[in-house]
Amino acid sequence: MADVTLTFPDGNARAYPAGITPAEVAEGISKSLSKKAISATVNGAHWDLQWPIDADASIAINTLQDAGPALELVRHDLAHIMARAVQDLWPNVKVTIGPVIANGWYYDFDRAEPFTPEDLGAIEKKMKEIINLRDPVRTEIWERDRAIAHYEANNEPYKVELIAAIPGSEPLRMYWHGDWQDLCRGPHLQHTGQVPADAFKLMSVAGAYWRGDSNRPMLQRIYGVAFQNRDQLKAHLTMLEEAALRDHRKLGREMDLFHMQEEAPGQIFWHPNGWTIYTELQDYMRRKQRADGYVEVNTPQVVSRVLWEKSGHWDNYQEHMFIVEVDEEHAREKSVNALKPMNCPCHVQVFNQGLKSYRDLPLRMAEFGSCNRYEPSGALHGIMRVRGFTQDDAHIFCTDAQIEAETKKFIEFLAGIYADLGFTDWRIKLSTRPEKRIGTDESWDQTEHALGNACKAAGYAYEISEGEGAFYGPKLEFVLTDAIGRDWQCGTLQVDPNLPERLDATFIGADGAKARPVMLHRAVLGSFERFIGILIESHAGKLPFWLAPRQVVVAAIVSDADDYVHEVVALLKAAGIRAEADTRNEKINYKVREHSVGKVPVILACGGREVEERSVTVRRLGMKQTATQTLEAIVADLAKEARAPDLL
RNA sequence: GCCGGUCUAGCUCAGCUGGUAGAGCGCCUGAUUUGUAAUCAGGAUGUCGGGGGUUCGAGUCCCUCGACCGGCACCA
């Protein structure tokens, strides 16, 4: 048999008989390595210790100490161990798939009865038993027919369907954990005992559609998290607890920002504190947009069905629209209208007034547009996914040739705003042509390239979201994450040649002929509601001074200071600062605690000494130490701090 | 929309197998004049998410509707 040359990470190379497995290689190196080994990295690929190597390759033996392979394998093996535990406990449960995800894994089961929290405890216990068995993992490649016959015999229809979906060219690999078998592409650990039994936890059960298709059966998905050791697991759980404290729904209540109630699901009752954030942000955005060459418009909320039919929304988006039927007193016919779910058709109406020249393009038309969408009930989420919201929307009417430059300009605009608002950690996704689409492949090629190039030109990397574009054009999504790491699309830019066509938007070109503009739908924040939710979570409620709803509380230490406190508040207000007095009959400790919990950035305490000196003692949120400043100095300082970043 | 869970005072939560609702914080009243994360004492909290049913009796059991939470699907 021919030899293969394997090159180790230290550069040494050795010849082995072809077909040697990494397990055998490890054994040849040392007994202890062979015991500790979990997998190999062969030519950069993650390789099972049992898979033969048939050609020259680089090789590294991985152990549980190697975070990348260890986390992947531990989580993957746990998915199998969990499935085995479930089938041990309930033999009738059918297994489906169980991939590794961020921090852990899930596995989807088909079972008539729901899994209860107690069941999760029982499953976890059973999993620990399986781990303690230290059952060897073995693998074989099977013929398709045999695999299908096997799963049919075992009444596992989902597995049969999975096999049917695997391309015929790919080998079918079976894995065993002890006697329990699963179809799996691997790799896996050597034996179940290599899983750290104290570093995983089953987290939750949730419904999930088979193959992600809402027309197919709903399965039960059990989520688990796993790490290399117990401390990492504990750290993760602690992180989750802390993240829960940053939840905007909790902070919204605690900081008295807004509330929602049954009578208006998915809509927000903004309280004075929350509305202050909203209006500050809106004022800031308005200034930024003006400075960046946008004109601002405002368009109707309730618009006749006639326009929605022309725009195509009536056919394609009706189920998400709030339909309003108006029975006018003297009208013979009811008029059917809809609350606008988006602003674009109305903006085209504004564009269409009067003749537009190529000299008017690009025309950047902005609106803080209030939209209502009948979102599915299960999609609602705090103030981040709602049925009534306001977009910082704009449509850029331009020519094809202007798309790339306008996109680049927009990305830079957005990046500046995100930076002002304290976001450094955001991503761009480029969503490309979906299966169901209009337009030629050439035009898709062009616009997809234009968006990608604009990202590059602006200096930002992007991920591709294959097939996620709108039916009329590709889009960029600007994604931020919430407290517990869920992704939210905030900013967006979508190329749309369709709506100008449908609503007959034209301009007179340089050649004197009518031409069709393209529209770029774009938003920076996305919606004020979602963005404020993210903003609250990312700052854990401690908003930057200019956005803080309550900026300063002036607290009296003794009631003799009350008059002075009111004087200080008046001076601060005159300087444009949101200040209030706290002259309640309470100790300063009490007031400091209460306003700190309330995330007020600055507390100014006034006692006899301050009255005497005409000073204040400043305590900033999150800082223990205090400093005494003169009244003039603190008013000047805070007035400066209160300026929005674009006014600095 | 789908699967599962939850809904008790303003907030956070307790209330066992059905016997007629409680705590802490907050709120109100009074005392206290206080120096940087909860001063003390007293007082009132409520259609137990809505509706219907079973029962002598329902916060508790059943049905139904709704909202919310976690996922999934959706996210022109």
XYZ file of C-alpha atoms (C1' of nucleotides) in Angstrom:
724
model
C 0.000 0.000 0.000
C 1.208 3.462 -0.857
C 2.379 5.829 1.811
C 1.016 9.235 2.653
C 3.106 12.006 4.147
C 1.549 13.810 7.051
C 2.939 17.159 8.122
C 2.547 18.163 11.755
C 2.060 21.675 13.100
C 5.708 21.839 14.188
C 6.739 21.279 10.576
C 7.854 17.684 11.005
C 6.601 15.271 8.385
C 6.249 11.530 8.545
C 5.185 8.812 6.164
C 2.269 6.571 7.077
C 0.433 3.855 5.196
C -2.445 5.314 3.218
C -5.764 4.948 4.955
C -4.297 5.562 8.379
C -6.669 7.261 10.787
C -5.809 10.201 13.007
C -6.553 7.949 15.987
C -3.747 5.671 14.891
C -1.475 8.635 14.268
C -2.132 9.918 17.761
C -1.491 6.512 19.248
C 1.840 6.436 17.490
C 2.794 9.712 19.070
C 1.879 8.995 22.659
C -0.542 7.075 24.794
C -1.657 10.214 26.583
C -2.295 12.136 23.389
C -4.324 9.297 22.016
C -6.488 9.357 25.144
C -6.933 13.096 25.109
C -7.517 13.394 21.375
C -10.993 14.385 20.204
C -10.524 15.047 16.514
C -7.981 16.132 13.962
C -7.597 19.058 11.647
C -6.623 17.618 8.279
C -5.782 20.121 5.583
C -7.813 22.642 7.512
C -10.891 20.436 7.654
C -12.336 19.173 10.904
C -11.689 15.440 10.763
C -12.982 12.548 12.786
C -10.300 10.446 14.470
C -11.772 7.410 12.723
C -11.750 8.770 9.199
C -8.945 7.401 7.030
C -6.465 9.718 5.350
C -5.709 8.732 1.788
C -3.453 11.529 0.586
C -0.612 13.727 1.776
C -1.919 16.253 4.220
C -1.192 18.586 7.046
C -2.502 17.232 10.317
C -3.027 18.458 13.839
C -4.504 16.379 16.638
C -7.093 18.305 18.647
C -7.871 17.836 22.320
C -10.573 19.240 24.565
C -8.172 22.090 25.254
C -8.529 23.323 21.669
C -11.504 25.608 21.941
C -12.725 25.610 18.339
C -12.894 21.877 17.703
C -13.770 21.096 21.309
C -16.799 23.361 21.422
C -18.049 22.133 18.111
C -17.635 18.470 18.965
C -18.878 18.685 22.519
C -21.992 20.484 21.368
C -22.497 18.154 18.471
C -22.063 15.039 20.573
C -24.419 16.484 23.140
C -27.050 16.849 20.444
C -26.737 13.125 19.785
C -26.559 12.236 23.446
C -29.690 14.262 24.072
C -31.537 12.557 21.223
C -30.471 9.206 22.604
C -31.581 10.194 26.101
C -34.968 11.272 24.764
C -35.442 8.015 22.893
C -34.307 6.059 25.943
C -36.969 7.804 27.989
C -39.682 7.864 25.323
C -38.994 5.235 22.657
C -41.800 6.470 20.429
C -40.314 9.895 19.904
C -39.085 10.426 16.349
C -35.779 12.138 15.790
C -35.050 14.699 13.102
C -32.063 17.017 13.078
C -29.819 18.505 15.724
C -27.237 21.042 14.668
C -24.665 23.031 16.608
C -25.553 26.700 17.046
C -24.026 29.653 18.887
C -23.231 28.564 22.475
C -24.802 25.151 22.109
C -27.097 23.046 20.026
C -30.692 22.083 19.508
C -32.458 18.932 18.433
C -35.947 18.732 16.941
C -38.240 15.891 17.977
C -41.628 14.716 16.911
C -43.592 13.727 19.974
C -47.320 13.966 20.602
C -47.037 15.217 24.194
C -45.215 18.437 24.977
C -41.897 18.302 26.788
C -42.258 19.867 30.209
C -39.586 21.590 32.305
C -39.546 18.441 34.453
C -38.888 16.406 31.326
C -35.857 18.574 30.627
C -34.514 17.707 34.078
C -35.069 14.022 33.399
C -33.390 14.266 30.007
C -30.416 16.054 31.509
C -30.073 13.335 34.132
C -30.241 10.623 31.495
C -27.645 12.460 29.417
C -25.250 12.464 32.357
C -25.755 8.734 32.696
C -24.925 8.264 29.026
C -21.822 10.394 29.384
C -20.727 8.282 32.340
C -21.100 5.114 30.269
C -18.159 6.345 28.183
C -19.641 4.537 25.203
C -17.299 4.472 22.223
C -18.430 6.368 19.157
C -18.116 4.501 15.911
C -18.970 5.331 12.346
C -19.680 3.562 9.046
C -20.571 4.607 5.544
C -23.814 3.050 4.367
C -25.487 2.487 1.060
C -28.557 4.668 0.557
C -30.952 1.756 0.187
C -29.751 0.179 3.359
C -30.049 3.442 5.264
C -33.533 4.084 3.967
C -34.626 0.516 4.728
C -33.162 0.847 8.195
C -35.033 4.032 8.996
C -38.241 2.791 7.459
C -38.003 -0.301 9.628
C -37.416 1.881 12.674
C -40.311 4.188 11.860
C -38.150 7.266 11.466
C -39.782 9.012 8.480
C -37.896 12.271 8.980
C -34.580 10.519 8.571
C -35.821 8.866 5.402
C -36.730 12.280 4.059
C -33.337 13.680 5.026
C -31.563 10.903 3.175
C -33.644 11.590 0.100
C -32.459 15.199 0.226
C -28.758 14.314 0.403
C -27.182 14.405 -3.044
C -26.475 10.926 -4.389
C -22.817 11.766 -4.809
C -22.336 12.224 -1.072
C -21.662 9.196 1.110
C -24.163 8.522 3.890
C -22.451 8.292 7.193
C -23.881 6.572 10.246
C -22.705 7.178 13.777
C -23.265 5.146 16.909
C -23.122 6.330 20.475
C -23.229 2.956 22.148
C -26.154 1.176 20.516
C -27.897 4.376 19.567
C -27.558 5.285 15.927
C -27.919 8.493 13.970
C -27.362 9.681 10.453
C -24.645 12.305 10.700
C -21.896 13.812 8.661
C -19.616 13.964 11.721
C -17.040 14.352 13.073
C -17.598 13.129 16.613
C -15.670 12.479 19.805
C -14.007 9.149 20.623
C -16.500 8.247 23.317
C -19.354 9.890 25.194
C -17.174 10.270 28.281
C -15.193 13.003 26.557
C -18.120 15.364 27.031
C -17.703 17.391 30.207
C -20.763 16.316 32.188
C -20.948 19.523 34.205
C -20.564 22.062 31.417
C -23.926 21.818 29.684
C -27.513 22.736 30.416
C -30.827 22.257 28.661
C -32.372 25.685 28.319
C -35.795 25.580 26.752
C -38.325 23.856 24.549
C -39.948 25.596 21.622
C -41.936 24.738 18.558
C -40.170 24.644 15.234
C -41.477 23.682 11.829
C -40.001 20.643 10.129
C -37.544 21.940 7.552
C -38.463 25.485 8.494
C -41.682 25.262 6.517
C -44.857 26.532 8.146
C -46.923 24.109 6.037
C -45.188 21.137 7.571
C -45.520 19.530 10.990
C -44.490 21.439 14.055
C -41.784 19.679 15.998
C -40.503 20.270 19.478
C -37.078 21.804 19.672
C -34.967 21.470 22.784
C -32.167 23.986 23.123
C -29.011 23.362 25.112
C -25.845 25.276 25.822
C -22.443 23.715 26.376
C -18.897 24.828 27.034
C -15.480 23.387 27.665
C -15.856 23.473 31.423
C -18.168 24.299 34.262
C -16.780 27.792 34.819
C -17.476 28.798 31.250
C -21.017 27.493 31.563
C -21.503 29.471 34.763
C -20.093 32.570 33.129
C -22.520 32.154 30.258
C -25.496 31.775 32.570
C -24.401 34.824 34.539
C -24.114 36.770 31.310
C -27.676 35.809 30.433
C -28.900 36.979 33.830
C -27.164 40.293 33.382
C -28.513 40.651 29.876
C -32.020 40.173 31.238
C -31.481 43.257 33.386
C -30.820 45.258 30.232
C -34.051 44.148 28.574
C -35.716 47.272 27.194
C -39.112 46.060 28.365
C -37.892 45.927 31.946
C -35.985 49.207 31.720
C -38.891 50.836 29.945
C -41.013 50.188 33.011
C -38.344 51.045 35.547
C -37.382 54.284 33.814
C -41.024 55.112 33.091
C -40.394 55.393 29.356
C -43.482 53.765 27.841
C -46.077 51.102 28.304
C -48.184 48.872 26.103
C -51.582 47.415 26.809
C -54.005 44.856 25.515
C -56.287 47.304 23.771
C -53.535 48.295 21.368
C -51.291 45.296 20.888
C -48.054 46.112 19.181
C -48.423 49.824 19.749
C -46.673 52.044 22.191
C -47.924 54.510 24.766
C -44.900 56.751 25.147
C -44.556 58.377 28.560
C -42.886 61.769 28.949
C -39.496 60.214 29.673
C -39.573 57.922 26.679
C -40.960 60.562 24.394
C -38.065 62.799 25.352
C -35.632 60.221 24.023
C -37.718 59.881 20.907
C -37.928 63.587 20.154
C -34.256 64.206 20.931
C -33.351 61.455 18.531
C -35.740 62.761 15.923
C -34.417 66.304 16.216
C -30.915 64.971 15.796
C -31.893 62.914 12.746
C -33.666 65.858 11.193
C -30.574 68.025 11.526
C -28.359 65.277 10.141
C -30.621 64.674 7.171
C -30.858 68.328 6.291
C -27.116 68.575 6.414
C -26.834 65.600 4.107
C -28.996 66.973 1.348
C -32.416 65.542 2.124
C -35.704 67.357 1.771
C -38.380 66.423 4.283
C -41.999 65.735 3.411
C -45.062 64.422 5.168
C -47.735 62.240 3.588
C -51.164 60.834 4.513
C -51.822 58.001 6.957
C -55.045 56.737 5.456
C -54.828 56.149 1.748
C -57.337 54.722 -0.678
C -57.153 51.200 -1.853
C -56.809 52.615 -5.349
C -53.232 53.669 -4.722
C -52.342 50.391 -3.018
C -53.692 48.542 -6.014
C -51.469 50.571 -8.303
C -48.431 50.126 -6.109
C -49.014 46.387 -5.883
C -49.375 46.353 -2.106
C -53.022 45.393 -2.324
C -52.095 42.138 -4.021
C -48.872 41.394 -2.261
C -49.089 42.898 1.184
C -52.749 43.099 2.053
C -52.659 40.619 4.904
C -50.225 42.935 6.678
C -52.299 46.071 6.197
C -54.838 47.640 8.501
C -57.846 48.114 6.268
C -60.110 51.031 7.082
C -63.566 51.193 5.610
C -65.078 54.636 5.669
C -68.832 54.876 5.342
C -69.230 58.505 4.554
C -72.526 59.989 5.510
C -73.611 61.035 2.069
C -71.593 58.644 0.029
C -73.352 55.920 -1.883
C -70.327 53.671 -1.726
C -68.025 52.870 1.027
C -64.472 53.893 0.402
C -61.901 51.305 1.278
C -58.623 52.609 2.558
C -55.583 51.300 4.319
C -53.294 52.745 6.922
C -50.023 53.117 5.156
C -47.654 50.251 5.908
C -44.834 52.105 4.190
C -44.225 55.516 2.770
C -42.859 54.799 -0.678
C -46.052 55.042 -2.754
C -46.848 58.390 -1.186
C -43.353 59.656 -1.874
C -43.729 58.778 -5.510
C -46.892 60.890 -5.508
C -44.871 63.830 -4.270
C -42.178 63.140 -6.833
C -44.779 62.975 -9.575
C -46.043 66.494 -8.897
C -44.641 68.685 -11.626
C -42.020 67.666 -14.132
C -38.708 66.506 -12.818
C -35.463 67.062 -14.655
C -32.329 64.968 -14.576
C -30.900 68.006 -12.830
C -33.201 67.279 -9.854
C -31.593 63.888 -9.342
C -30.569 62.477 -7.054
C -33.597 63.666 -5.137
C -33.470 62.602 -1.512
C -36.939 62.715 -0.030
C -37.229 62.019 3.689
C -40.170 61.505 6.002
C -40.507 60.497 9.591
C -43.266 58.307 8.351
C -45.722 56.709 10.732
C -46.584 53.282 9.448
C -48.949 50.599 10.611
C -48.481 46.985 9.731
C -50.600 44.119 10.912
C -47.694 41.981 12.043
C -48.440 38.372 13.007
C -49.139 38.203 16.727
C -46.242 35.866 17.358
C -43.798 38.300 15.800
C -44.451 41.138 18.234
C -41.594 41.846 20.598
C -41.554 44.722 23.066
C -41.001 47.940 21.156
C -38.679 46.270 18.664
C -41.306 44.582 16.541
C -44.564 46.498 16.665
C -47.613 47.261 14.578
C -47.353 51.018 14.753
C -44.001 52.659 14.228
C -42.238 55.562 12.634
C -39.483 55.069 10.138
C -36.706 57.532 9.512
C -37.523 56.815 5.941
C -36.277 58.365 2.750
C -36.365 57.580 -0.903
C -33.578 58.588 -3.157
C -34.798 59.038 -6.702
C -31.826 58.640 -8.969
C -30.498 57.106 -12.150
C -28.951 53.657 -12.374
C -25.599 55.325 -12.761
C -26.033 57.118 -9.446
C -26.885 54.040 -7.372
C -23.378 53.190 -6.323
C -22.346 56.710 -5.321
C -25.607 57.304 -3.468
C -25.224 54.011 -1.649
C -21.692 54.822 -0.596
C -22.803 58.243 0.585
C -25.591 56.631 2.561
C -23.347 54.071 4.228
C -21.024 56.834 5.359
C -23.980 58.845 6.608
C -25.299 55.871 8.546
C -21.898 54.964 9.958
C -21.469 58.485 11.324
C -24.844 58.342 13.031
C -24.265 54.898 14.515
C -20.933 56.125 15.855
C -22.585 59.202 17.370
C -25.091 56.951 19.085
C -22.407 54.724 20.533
C -22.597 51.743 18.215
C -19.347 50.277 16.988
C -20.537 46.742 16.595
C -22.804 46.503 13.578
C -22.801 44.437 10.421
C -23.883 44.791 6.852
C -25.732 42.036 5.043
C -26.111 42.177 1.298
C -29.300 40.347 0.324
C -29.132 39.047 -3.193
C -31.681 37.972 -5.800
C -34.455 35.685 -4.551
C -35.954 32.893 -6.589
C -39.161 34.753 -7.228
C -38.103 38.006 -8.782
C -38.636 40.464 -11.567
C -36.000 42.055 -13.771
C -33.235 40.649 -15.905
C -30.199 38.831 -14.595
C -28.048 41.594 -16.053
C -29.816 44.245 -14.003
C -29.486 42.099 -10.862
C -25.798 41.629 -11.580
C -25.430 45.355 -11.909
C -27.295 46.392 -8.790
C -25.809 43.680 -6.590
C -22.363 44.787 -7.679
C -23.222 48.424 -7.127
C -24.206 47.713 -3.515
C -21.173 45.533 -2.854
C -18.846 48.079 -4.396
C -20.378 50.873 -2.367
C -19.694 48.933 0.833
C -16.108 48.368 -0.187
C -15.649 51.962 -1.243
C -17.000 53.121 2.103
C -14.599 50.736 3.819
C -17.051 48.232 5.266
C -17.130 44.469 4.945
C -20.429 42.764 4.273
C -21.924 39.300 4.456
C -24.028 37.869 1.674
C -27.581 36.825 2.464
C -28.180 34.565 -0.447
C -31.612 34.916 -2.005
C -32.898 37.265 0.697
C -33.390 40.293 -1.502
C -36.781 41.796 -2.289
C -38.448 40.553 -5.452
C -37.584 43.820 -7.198
C -34.008 44.346 -6.121
C -31.126 43.636 -3.777
C -30.752 45.318 -0.435
C -28.304 46.136 2.281
C -29.312 45.449 5.843
C -27.568 47.135 8.721
C -27.818 44.820 11.680
C -27.479 45.551 15.390
C -27.799 43.102 18.260
C -29.877 43.330 21.395
C -28.904 42.499 24.974
C -29.038 38.753 24.506
C -27.462 38.729 21.079
C -30.512 38.600 18.863
C -30.012 40.308 15.508
C -32.224 43.199 14.460
C -32.237 44.867 11.117
C -32.203 48.590 11.698
C -30.812 50.468 8.741
C -31.559 49.341 5.230
C -31.055 50.346 1.641
C -33.077 48.709 -1.092
C -32.816 49.212 -4.803
C -36.247 49.448 -6.396
C -36.841 49.939 -10.107
C -40.315 48.431 -9.753
C -42.336 51.048 -7.913
C -41.336 53.987 -10.160
C -42.492 51.815 -13.008
C -45.800 50.894 -11.413
C -46.538 54.435 -10.316
C -45.127 55.955 -13.470
C -42.452 58.189 -12.042
C -40.453 59.931 -14.736
C -37.932 62.664 -15.249
C -36.753 64.486 -18.337
C -33.282 63.336 -19.262
C -30.443 65.410 -20.647
C -31.527 64.273 -24.099
C -34.978 65.722 -23.566
C -36.629 62.305 -23.411
C -38.660 60.961 -20.518
C -36.758 58.495 -18.400
C -37.518 56.295 -15.428
C -35.758 56.930 -12.143
C -34.839 54.153 -9.753
C -35.762 54.460 -6.073
C -33.500 53.674 -3.181
C -35.566 52.961 -0.103
C -33.337 53.715 2.832
C -33.496 54.134 6.580
C -30.756 54.644 9.121
C -32.496 53.853 12.380
C -35.103 51.728 10.644
C -37.804 52.698 13.061
C -37.515 54.938 16.072
C -39.232 52.287 18.136
C -36.879 49.439 17.332
C -33.836 51.642 17.450
C -34.694 53.090 20.832
C -35.185 49.549 22.104
C -31.700 48.636 20.940
C -30.327 51.901 22.265
C -31.753 51.237 25.723
C -30.363 47.718 25.797
C -26.943 48.575 24.502
C -26.547 51.330 27.087
C -28.259 49.278 29.808
C -30.540 52.281 30.266
C -27.622 54.622 30.968
C -28.150 56.774 27.918
C -25.658 59.410 26.906
C -26.352 62.703 28.627
C -27.906 64.403 25.599
C -30.463 61.593 25.226
C -31.149 60.931 28.899
C -34.765 61.783 29.619
C -33.956 63.034 33.107
C -30.532 64.581 32.967
C -30.086 66.118 36.375
C -31.758 65.791 39.752
C -30.932 68.469 42.257
C -31.412 66.906 45.668
C -31.707 68.746 48.939
C -29.844 67.245 51.866
C -31.626 69.400 54.404
C -34.900 71.210 53.935
C -33.140 74.500 54.567
C -31.573 74.017 51.133
C -34.937 73.702 49.338
C -35.030 77.274 48.057
C -31.497 77.010 46.785
C -32.321 73.698 45.066
C -35.164 75.345 43.183
C -32.856 78.159 42.167
C -30.311 75.668 40.817
C -33.000 73.820 38.886
C -34.215 77.074 37.347
C -30.690 77.946 36.231
C -30.176 74.518 34.689
C -33.486 74.671 32.871
C -32.632 78.085 31.543
C -29.467 76.529 30.146
C -31.602 73.936 28.318
C -30.975 71.069 30.699
C -33.684 68.656 31.808
C -33.409 69.140 35.549
C -35.730 68.503 38.418
C -35.701 69.142 42.145
C -35.919 66.498 44.830
C -36.845 68.267 48.024
C -38.688 65.336 49.521
C -38.267 64.663 53.192
C -35.816 61.798 52.679
C -32.203 61.117 53.426
C -29.641 61.843 50.741
C -28.811 58.110 50.661
C -32.351 57.355 49.725
C -32.422 59.964 46.993
C -29.088 58.884 45.560
C -30.206 55.299 45.431
C -33.522 56.063 43.851
C -32.136 58.317 41.133
C -29.254 55.964 40.467
C -31.673 53.109 39.961
C -33.619 55.487 37.729
C -30.450 55.998 35.604
C -30.278 59.749 36.098
C -26.776 60.631 34.903
C -26.111 63.507 37.294
C -27.225 64.117 40.857
C -26.417 67.485 42.377
C -26.651 67.393 46.164
C -27.147 70.566 48.133
C -26.784 70.918 51.894
C -25.919 73.792 54.172
C -22.387 74.013 52.850
C -23.465 74.332 49.223
C -26.041 76.977 50.048
C -23.325 78.883 51.862
C -20.777 78.630 49.010
C -23.301 78.722 46.147
C -21.958 75.404 44.939
C -23.243 71.891 44.308
C -21.797 68.481 45.035
C -21.825 66.450 41.840
C -22.365 62.735 41.741
C -22.314 60.994 38.392
C -24.120 57.751 37.661
C -21.992 54.725 38.405
C -19.310 56.685 40.241
C -18.843 56.579 43.970
C -16.785 59.712 44.341
C -18.293 63.168 44.405
C -16.871 66.588 43.616
C -18.001 70.026 44.618
C -18.220 72.672 41.927
C -19.445 76.221 41.800
C -22.892 76.768 40.453
C -21.632 78.683 37.401
C -19.110 75.987 36.548
C -21.557 73.090 36.729
C -24.202 74.856 34.673
C -21.630 75.646 31.991
C -20.267 72.089 32.033
C -23.644 70.431 31.824
C -24.916 72.785 29.145
C -21.989 71.714 27.028
C -22.542 68.041 27.772
C -26.205 68.325 26.882
C -25.438 69.160 23.266
C -26.161 66.465 20.724
C -23.059 65.085 19.034
C -23.741 66.949 15.796
C -23.801 70.250 17.672
C -20.479 69.864 19.424
C -50.173 32.594 12.311
C -47.960 27.789 14.767
C -45.966 25.056 19.368
C -45.199 25.583 24.540
C -45.504 28.569 28.859
C -47.432 32.727 31.706
C -51.360 36.255 33.489
C -52.873 37.408 41.590
C -52.060 45.108 44.544
C -48.528 50.363 40.775
C -43.848 46.753 40.647
C -41.600 41.820 42.004
C -43.812 37.638 43.637
C -46.289 33.814 47.534
C -51.035 31.297 47.732
C -50.466 22.748 49.122
C -54.595 18.195 46.995
C -61.262 23.691 45.711
C -63.326 26.574 51.768
C -63.878 32.980 50.084
C -56.425 36.629 49.112
C -50.983 37.663 51.330
C -45.458 39.587 51.574
C -41.635 43.088 50.199
C -41.010 47.542 47.591
C -43.941 51.670 46.041
C -48.235 54.858 47.596
C -50.827 57.833 51.692
C -50.346 59.934 56.924
C -47.210 61.253 60.882
C -42.473 61.606 63.266
C -37.440 62.571 61.844
C -33.555 67.515 59.073
C -30.736 63.780 57.378
C -23.731 64.433 53.618
C -23.949 60.168 48.799
C -27.276 53.216 46.732
C -33.265 51.985 51.059
C -34.827 56.464 58.632
C -38.877 54.862 61.787
C -44.107 54.124 62.901
C -49.122 53.693 61.211
C -52.757 53.117 56.936
C -55.303 51.757 52.201
C -54.396 48.534 48.345
C -57.325 43.804 44.292
C -63.731 42.657 39.379
C -57.054 36.999 41.098
C -56.478 38.856 32.283
C -62.075 38.753 30.039
C -66.339 35.547 29.421
C -68.746 30.921 30.286
C -69.129 26.171 32.893
C -68.634 22.243 36.957
C -69.513 22.691 42.354
C -72.978 24.026 48.380
C -68.431 26.801 47.382
C -63.445 28.438 42.114
C -57.404 32.499 42.344
C -57.224 26.994 42.428
C -60.834 22.273 38.048
C -62.940 22.468 32.708
C -64.121 25.310 28.089
C -63.350 29.710 25.395
C -61.344 34.470 24.060
C -57.318 37.963 24.771
C -52.582 39.792 25.923
C -47.665 38.789 27.138
C -42.981 35.574 27.281
C -39.626 31.874 24.549
C -38.890 29.777 19.923
C -40.569 28.728 14.745
C -42.651 30.903 10.436
C -43.082 35.932 8.676
C -40.322 40.612 8.302
C -42.689 44.868 1.001
